Short mmCIF file of C-alpha atoms and ligand atoms in Angstrom, two decimals:
data_model
loop_
_atom_site.label_atom_id
_atom_site.label_comp_id
_atom_site.label_asym_id
_atom_site.label_seq_id
_atom_site.Cartn_x
_atom_site.Cartn_y
_atom_site.Cartn_z
CA MET D 1 10.63 -23.04 -13.93
CA SER D 2 13.39 -22.32 -16.46
CA ALA D 3 11.03 -23.64 -19.16
CA LEU D 4 8.76 -20.66 -18.50
CA ARG D 5 9.00 -17.72 -20.87
CA ARG D 6 11.11 -14.65 -20.30
CA PRO D 7 10.11 -12.11 -17.62
CA LEU D 8 7.36 -9.77 -18.79
CA LYS D 9 8.16 -6.08 -18.47
CA SER D 10 4.46 -5.22 -18.75
CA LEU D 11 3.81 -7.12 -15.49
CA GLY D 12 6.78 -5.58 -13.67
CA GLN D 13 8.51 -8.97 -13.50
CA ASN D 14 11.81 -8.27 -11.75
CA PHE D 15 12.36 -11.49 -9.87
CA LEU D 16 14.35 -11.57 -6.64
CA VAL D 17 17.50 -13.67 -6.98
CA ASP D 18 19.48 -12.51 -3.92
CA GLY D 19 19.28 -15.02 -1.05
CA ASN D 20 20.30 -12.42 1.56
CA ILE D 21 17.48 -10.07 0.59
CA ILE D 22 14.98 -12.94 0.52
CA ASP D 23 16.09 -13.87 4.08
CA ARG D 24 15.75 -10.25 5.26
CA ILE D 25 12.21 -10.00 3.87
CA ILE D 26 11.14 -13.30 5.42
CA GLU D 27 12.65 -12.28 8.75
CA ALA D 28 10.93 -8.86 8.62
CA ALA D 29 7.57 -10.47 7.80
CA GLU D 30 7.53 -12.29 11.19
CA VAL D 31 5.09 -14.90 9.88
CA ARG D 32 3.45 -17.01 12.60
CA PRO D 33 1.94 -20.46 12.09
CA ASP D 34 -1.48 -19.25 13.30
CA GLN D 35 -1.57 -16.47 10.72
CA PRO D 36 -3.03 -16.33 7.22
CA VAL D 37 -0.55 -14.84 4.75
CA LEU D 38 -1.30 -13.12 1.45
CA GLU D 39 1.45 -12.87 -1.14
CA ILE D 40 0.72 -10.53 -4.05
CA GLY D 41 2.65 -11.46 -7.19
CA PRO D 42 4.55 -14.61 -6.15
CA GLY D 43 6.29 -14.68 -9.55
CA ARG D 44 8.77 -17.56 -9.67
CA GLY D 45 8.36 -18.17 -5.95
CA ALA D 46 11.45 -16.51 -4.43
CA LEU D 47 9.49 -15.77 -1.24
CA THR D 48 6.63 -18.22 -1.64
CA ARG D 49 8.37 -21.40 -0.51
CA HIS D 50 9.57 -19.75 2.71
CA LEU D 51 6.10 -18.31 3.39
CA ALA D 52 4.41 -21.69 2.77
CA GLU D 53 6.76 -23.32 5.30
CA ARG D 54 5.90 -20.78 7.99
CA ALA D 55 2.26 -19.79 7.44
CA GLY D 56 -0.86 -21.59 8.63
CA ARG D 57 -2.52 -20.56 5.41
CA LEU D 58 -1.11 -18.89 2.30
CA MET D 59 -3.06 -17.16 -0.45
CA LEU D 60 -1.28 -16.16 -3.67
CA ILE D 61 -2.63 -13.63 -6.16
CA GLU D 62 -0.80 -13.78 -9.49
CA PHE D 63 -1.85 -12.12 -12.75
CA ASP D 64 0.50 -14.10 -14.98
CA HIS D 65 -1.59 -17.19 -15.85
CA ALA D 66 1.48 -19.37 -16.50
CA LEU D 67 2.95 -18.51 -13.09
CA ALA D 68 -0.41 -18.99 -11.34
CA ALA D 69 -0.67 -22.45 -12.97
CA TYR D 70 2.90 -23.22 -11.88
CA HIS D 71 2.06 -22.45 -8.24
CA ARG D 72 -1.17 -24.48 -8.41
CA GLN D 73 0.91 -27.41 -9.57
CA GLN D 74 3.62 -26.86 -6.94
CA PHE D 75 1.09 -26.85 -4.10
CA VAL D 76 -1.39 -29.36 -5.52
CA ASP D 77 -1.04 -31.55 -2.40
CA ASP D 78 -0.99 -28.70 0.11
CA SER D 79 -4.49 -27.61 1.09
CA THR D 80 -3.12 -24.67 3.11
CA VAL D 81 -2.04 -22.87 -0.08
CA SER D 82 -4.55 -21.34 -2.51
CA VAL D 83 -3.86 -19.54 -5.77
CA VAL D 84 -5.97 -16.74 -7.20
CA ASP D 85 -5.23 -16.37 -10.91
CA GLY D 86 -6.18 -12.71 -11.23
CA ASP D 87 -5.39 -9.03 -11.13
CA VAL D 88 -4.90 -7.65 -7.61
CA LEU D 89 -6.40 -4.37 -8.83
CA LYS D 90 -9.63 -6.11 -9.89
CA VAL D 91 -10.21 -8.85 -7.31
CA ASP D 92 -12.39 -7.99 -4.33
CA LEU D 93 -9.72 -8.00 -1.62
CA GLY D 94 -12.28 -7.47 1.17
CA THR D 95 -14.14 -10.66 0.17
CA LEU D 96 -10.94 -12.69 -0.28
CA LEU D 97 -9.61 -11.66 3.13
CA ALA D 98 -12.96 -12.49 4.75
CA GLU D 99 -12.11 -16.16 4.04
CA SER D 100 -10.18 -16.14 7.31
CA PRO D 101 -11.44 -14.61 10.55
CA ALA D 102 -7.83 -13.91 11.61
CA ARG D 103 -6.05 -10.79 10.43
CA TRP D 104 -3.67 -11.19 7.49
CA ASN D 105 0.04 -10.79 7.08
CA VAL D 106 0.72 -9.40 3.60
CA VAL D 107 4.08 -9.95 1.91
CA ALA D 108 4.89 -8.70 -1.57
CA ASN D 109 7.59 -7.60 -3.92
CA LEU D 110 5.19 -5.36 -5.81
CA PRO D 111 5.33 -4.61 -9.54
CA TYR D 112 6.51 -1.00 -9.73
CA ASN D 113 3.90 0.16 -12.20
CA ILE D 114 0.95 -0.60 -9.91
CA SER D 115 2.47 -0.28 -6.44
CA THR D 116 0.74 2.99 -5.48
CA GLU D 117 -2.66 1.64 -6.57
CA VAL D 118 -2.04 -1.56 -4.59
CA LEU D 119 -1.15 0.57 -1.54
CA PHE D 120 -4.52 2.35 -1.78
CA ARG D 121 -6.32 -1.01 -2.02
CA LEU D 122 -4.48 -2.35 1.02
CA TYR D 123 -5.24 0.87 2.90
CA ASN D 124 -8.94 0.25 2.19
CA VAL D 125 -8.76 -3.15 3.96
CA HIS D 126 -6.47 -2.02 6.81
CA SER D 127 -8.79 -3.40 9.50
CA ARG D 128 -8.24 -6.93 8.09
CA LEU D 129 -4.45 -6.70 8.32
CA GLU D 130 -1.96 -7.52 11.06
CA ARG D 131 1.26 -6.67 9.25
CA MET D 132 2.60 -5.91 5.79
CA THR D 133 6.12 -6.27 4.44
CA LEU D 134 6.35 -4.69 1.02
CA MET D 135 9.12 -4.11 -1.47
CA LEU D 136 8.55 -0.92 -3.43
CA GLN D 137 10.44 1.29 -5.80
CA LYS D 138 12.59 3.39 -3.45
CA GLU D 139 11.02 6.63 -4.62
CA VAL D 140 7.54 5.35 -3.68
CA GLY D 141 8.82 4.03 -0.33
CA ASP D 142 10.53 7.33 0.47
CA ARG D 143 7.19 9.10 0.04
CA LEU D 144 5.58 6.88 2.67
CA ILE D 145 8.05 7.83 5.38
CA ALA D 146 8.54 11.49 4.39
CA PRO D 147 7.95 14.26 6.96
CA PRO D 148 5.66 17.22 6.04
CA ASP D 149 7.03 20.08 3.98
CA CYS D 150 9.23 18.11 1.64
CA SER D 151 8.66 17.18 -1.99
CA GLU D 152 8.18 13.46 -1.21
CA TYR D 153 5.32 14.10 1.26
CA GLY D 154 2.02 13.33 -0.48
CA VAL D 155 -1.32 11.52 -0.52
CA THR D 156 0.12 8.08 0.30
CA THR D 157 2.17 9.50 3.22
CA VAL D 158 -0.90 11.02 4.85
CA LEU D 159 -3.42 8.23 4.16
CA LEU D 160 -1.17 5.30 5.10
CA GLY D 161 0.26 7.30 8.01
CA LEU D 162 -3.22 7.54 9.55
CA TRP D 163 -3.44 3.79 10.09
CA PHE D 164 0.08 2.35 9.99
CA ASP D 165 3.46 2.62 11.67
CA ILE D 166 5.86 2.35 8.73
CA SER D 167 9.55 1.48 9.01
CA ARG D 168 12.31 0.95 6.53
CA VAL D 169 14.00 -2.46 6.63
CA ILE D 170 16.55 -2.27 3.81
CA VAL D 171 17.39 -0.59 0.52
CA VAL D 172 17.75 -3.12 -2.30
CA ARG D 173 20.05 -2.51 -5.26
CA PRO D 174 19.11 -3.45 -8.86
CA GLY D 175 21.60 -6.36 -8.92
CA SER D 176 19.39 -8.33 -6.50
CA PHE D 177 16.80 -8.90 -9.25
CA HIS D 178 16.57 -10.62 -12.61
CA PRO D 179 16.26 -8.71 -14.81
CA SER D 180 17.77 -5.72 -12.96
CA PRO D 181 15.44 -2.71 -12.74
CA LYS D 182 16.88 0.74 -13.43
CA VAL D 183 16.18 2.04 -9.94
CA ASP D 184 16.73 1.14 -6.28
CA SER D 185 14.02 -0.53 -4.22
CA VAL D 186 13.18 -0.50 -0.54
CA VAL D 187 11.56 -2.97 1.85
CA LEU D 188 9.14 -1.42 4.37
CA THR D 189 7.11 -2.94 7.18
CA PHE D 190 3.63 -1.63 7.98
CA THR D 191 2.10 -2.26 11.40
CA PRO D 192 -1.57 -1.28 11.63
CA LEU D 193 -2.55 0.84 14.62
CA ALA D 194 -5.46 -0.17 16.86
CA GLU D 195 -6.86 3.36 16.51
CA PRO D 196 -6.21 5.91 13.76
CA ARG D 197 -3.42 8.34 14.60
CA ALA D 198 -5.93 11.22 14.52
CA ASP D 199 -9.70 11.70 14.71
CA VAL D 200 -10.63 12.50 11.11
CA GLY D 201 -14.44 12.32 11.38
CA ASP D 202 -15.71 10.61 8.24
CA GLU D 203 -12.83 8.70 6.64
CA ALA D 204 -14.20 9.01 3.09
CA LEU D 205 -14.22 12.81 3.56
CA PHE D 206 -10.67 12.63 4.95
CA ARG D 207 -9.56 10.89 1.72
CA MET D 208 -11.31 13.63 -0.30
CA VAL D 209 -9.66 16.43 1.71
CA VAL D 210 -6.20 14.87 1.34
CA LYS D 211 -6.55 14.11 -2.38
CA SER D 212 -7.89 17.63 -3.10
CA ALA D 213 -5.10 19.29 -1.10
CA PHE D 214 -2.48 17.53 -3.23
CA SER D 215 -4.42 17.71 -6.51
CA MET D 216 -2.39 20.69 -7.83
CA ARG D 217 0.94 20.76 -6.03
CA ARG D 218 1.90 24.22 -7.25
CA LYS D 219 -1.39 25.81 -6.21
CA THR D 220 -2.36 27.09 -2.78
CA LEU D 221 -4.49 25.05 -0.42
CA SER D 222 -7.32 27.53 -0.85
CA ASN D 223 -7.36 26.93 -4.63
CA CYS D 224 -7.02 23.16 -4.32
CA LEU D 225 -9.93 22.87 -1.87
CA LYS D 226 -12.16 24.92 -4.19
CA SER D 227 -12.34 21.93 -6.55
CA ALA D 228 -13.14 19.39 -3.80
CA GLU D 229 -16.44 17.51 -4.15
CA PHE D 230 -17.73 19.03 -0.89
CA ALA D 231 -16.78 22.63 -1.87
CA SER D 232 -20.32 23.69 -2.78
CA ALA D 233 -21.52 22.73 0.73
CA VAL D 234 -18.36 23.79 2.59
CA PRO D 235 -16.61 26.61 0.70
CA SER D 236 -12.82 26.56 0.82
CA GLY D 237 -12.44 30.03 2.46
CA GLU D 238 -14.93 29.28 5.23
CA LEU D 239 -13.39 25.87 5.93
CA LEU D 240 -9.84 27.25 6.21
CA GLU D 241 -10.99 30.10 8.44
CA LEU D 242 -12.88 27.74 10.77
CA CYS D 243 -9.72 25.64 11.08
CA GLY D 244 -7.37 28.61 11.47
CA ILE D 245 -5.25 27.41 8.53
CA ASP D 246 -3.71 29.95 6.15
CA GLY D 247 -5.13 29.27 2.66
CA ARG D 248 -1.92 30.52 1.03
CA ARG D 249 -0.08 27.46 2.30
CA ARG D 250 0.41 24.40 0.05
CA GLY D 251 -1.00 20.97 0.87
CA GLU D 252 2.44 19.48 1.42
CA THR D 253 3.04 21.75 4.44
CA LEU D 254 0.08 20.36 6.42
CA SER D 255 0.60 17.88 9.23
CA LEU D 256 -1.65 14.86 9.69
CA ALA D 257 -3.29 16.69 12.63
CA GLU D 258 -4.16 19.63 10.33
CA PHE D 259 -5.61 17.32 7.66
CA ALA D 260 -7.64 15.64 10.42
CA LEU D 261 -8.94 19.03 11.62
CA LEU D 262 -10.03 19.96 8.07
CA SER D 263 -11.73 16.61 7.61
CA ARG D 264 -13.52 16.73 11.01
CA THR D 265 -14.74 20.23 10.21
CA VAL D 266 -16.11 19.16 6.79
CA THR D 267 -17.75 16.14 8.48
CA ASP D 268 -19.43 18.36 11.12
CA LYS D 269 -20.56 20.97 8.59
CA LEU D 270 -22.12 18.33 6.32
CA LYS D 271 -23.83 16.67 9.29
CA SER D 272 -25.35 19.92 10.52
CA ALA D 273 -26.41 20.85 6.96
CA ALA D 274 -28.16 17.46 6.65
CA LEU D 275 -30.01 18.05 9.94
CA SER D 276 -31.22 21.58 9.12
N1 SAM P 1 7.55 -12.22 -5.71
C1 SAM P 1 8.39 -12.46 -6.86
C2 SAM P 1 9.82 -12.16 -6.51
O1 SAM P 1 10.03 -11.48 -5.51
O2 SAM P 1 10.70 -12.59 -7.25
C3 SAM P 1 7.94 -11.68 -8.08
C4 SAM P 1 7.93 -10.18 -7.91
S1 SAM P 1 7.68 -9.30 -9.43
C5 SAM P 1 8.38 -7.73 -8.98
C6 SAM P 1 5.96 -8.88 -9.43
C7 SAM P 1 4.99 -10.05 -9.62
O3 SAM P 1 3.66 -9.53 -9.62
C8 SAM P 1 5.15 -10.81 -10.93
O4 SAM P 1 5.07 -12.18 -10.68
C9 SAM P 1 3.96 -10.35 -11.78
O5 SAM P 1 3.53 -11.32 -12.70
C10 SAM P 1 2.92 -10.10 -10.69
N2 SAM P 1 1.90 -9.11 -11.07
C11 SAM P 1 2.02 -8.06 -11.91
N3 SAM P 1 0.89 -7.36 -11.99
C12 SAM P 1 0.01 -7.99 -11.19
C13 SAM P 1 -1.36 -7.76 -10.85
N4 SAM P 1 -2.03 -6.72 -11.37
N5 SAM P 1 -1.97 -8.61 -10.00
C14 SAM P 1 -1.30 -9.67 -9.46
N6 SAM P 1 0.00 -9.94 -9.74
C15 SAM P 1 0.64 -9.12 -10.59
#
């Protein structure tokens, strides 16, 4: 492995070198032998070896061709491990996860620069997941567990909060990586719920409502919802009045239940418009 070239900043390559943190992540992941495990970005394999020992099946997705080739070589005699040499933002995760009928346990120390996008992709396949243990930049992790009405509360908090129980395992300092990043990191576990935390009607509309509400953080909810895709069919003022929500509020003050109410109302209005 030392023969491989230096870590690539462009791929967020901050490799874990702290045995205690590696143990904490593996413990938090609660991998069972009957479970398929997906590791995104195995890098130099700090977690991979432990996962391969515990999992019934392990799939690795690595964008660095040299590292993907290294893992192929490492596991050449182990048919339970497969390596996808590709970009997690481009591969069809739904199709890959359909390779196993069982639900997946996802473990990853995510590259900082793409972690929010990866979270959205994992959210889109939530029904295929049994657990996730993810290391994120602390700032991104803090957003996921933020309560309403604080600056960290945002799109990822509301969307992921609909389908997952999220808990913080440990804060990780820069010295636990090589090279050291400039910021702290955090390990979170995500447990999917059997049912969404709230009835949102159409989930695609829920995503639209949430994204529009946070699209201009300094503007009022009423203004933000005016630019939503559904605004011509369900005008912002009418929607807020139907829901009894004050349009002068900002998106970040809304609870998940209030977002769900907005989304259900848009869903119902569009349905009745389609019928008439
Ligand atoms: N898991 C290793 C560890 O903990 O030491 C490496 C973690 S490092 C923070 C992130 C890893 O993700 C690197 O191996 C990097 O090459 C890989 N990576 C970066 N962008 C990626 C992408 N778009 N798709 C898949 N892997 C990616």
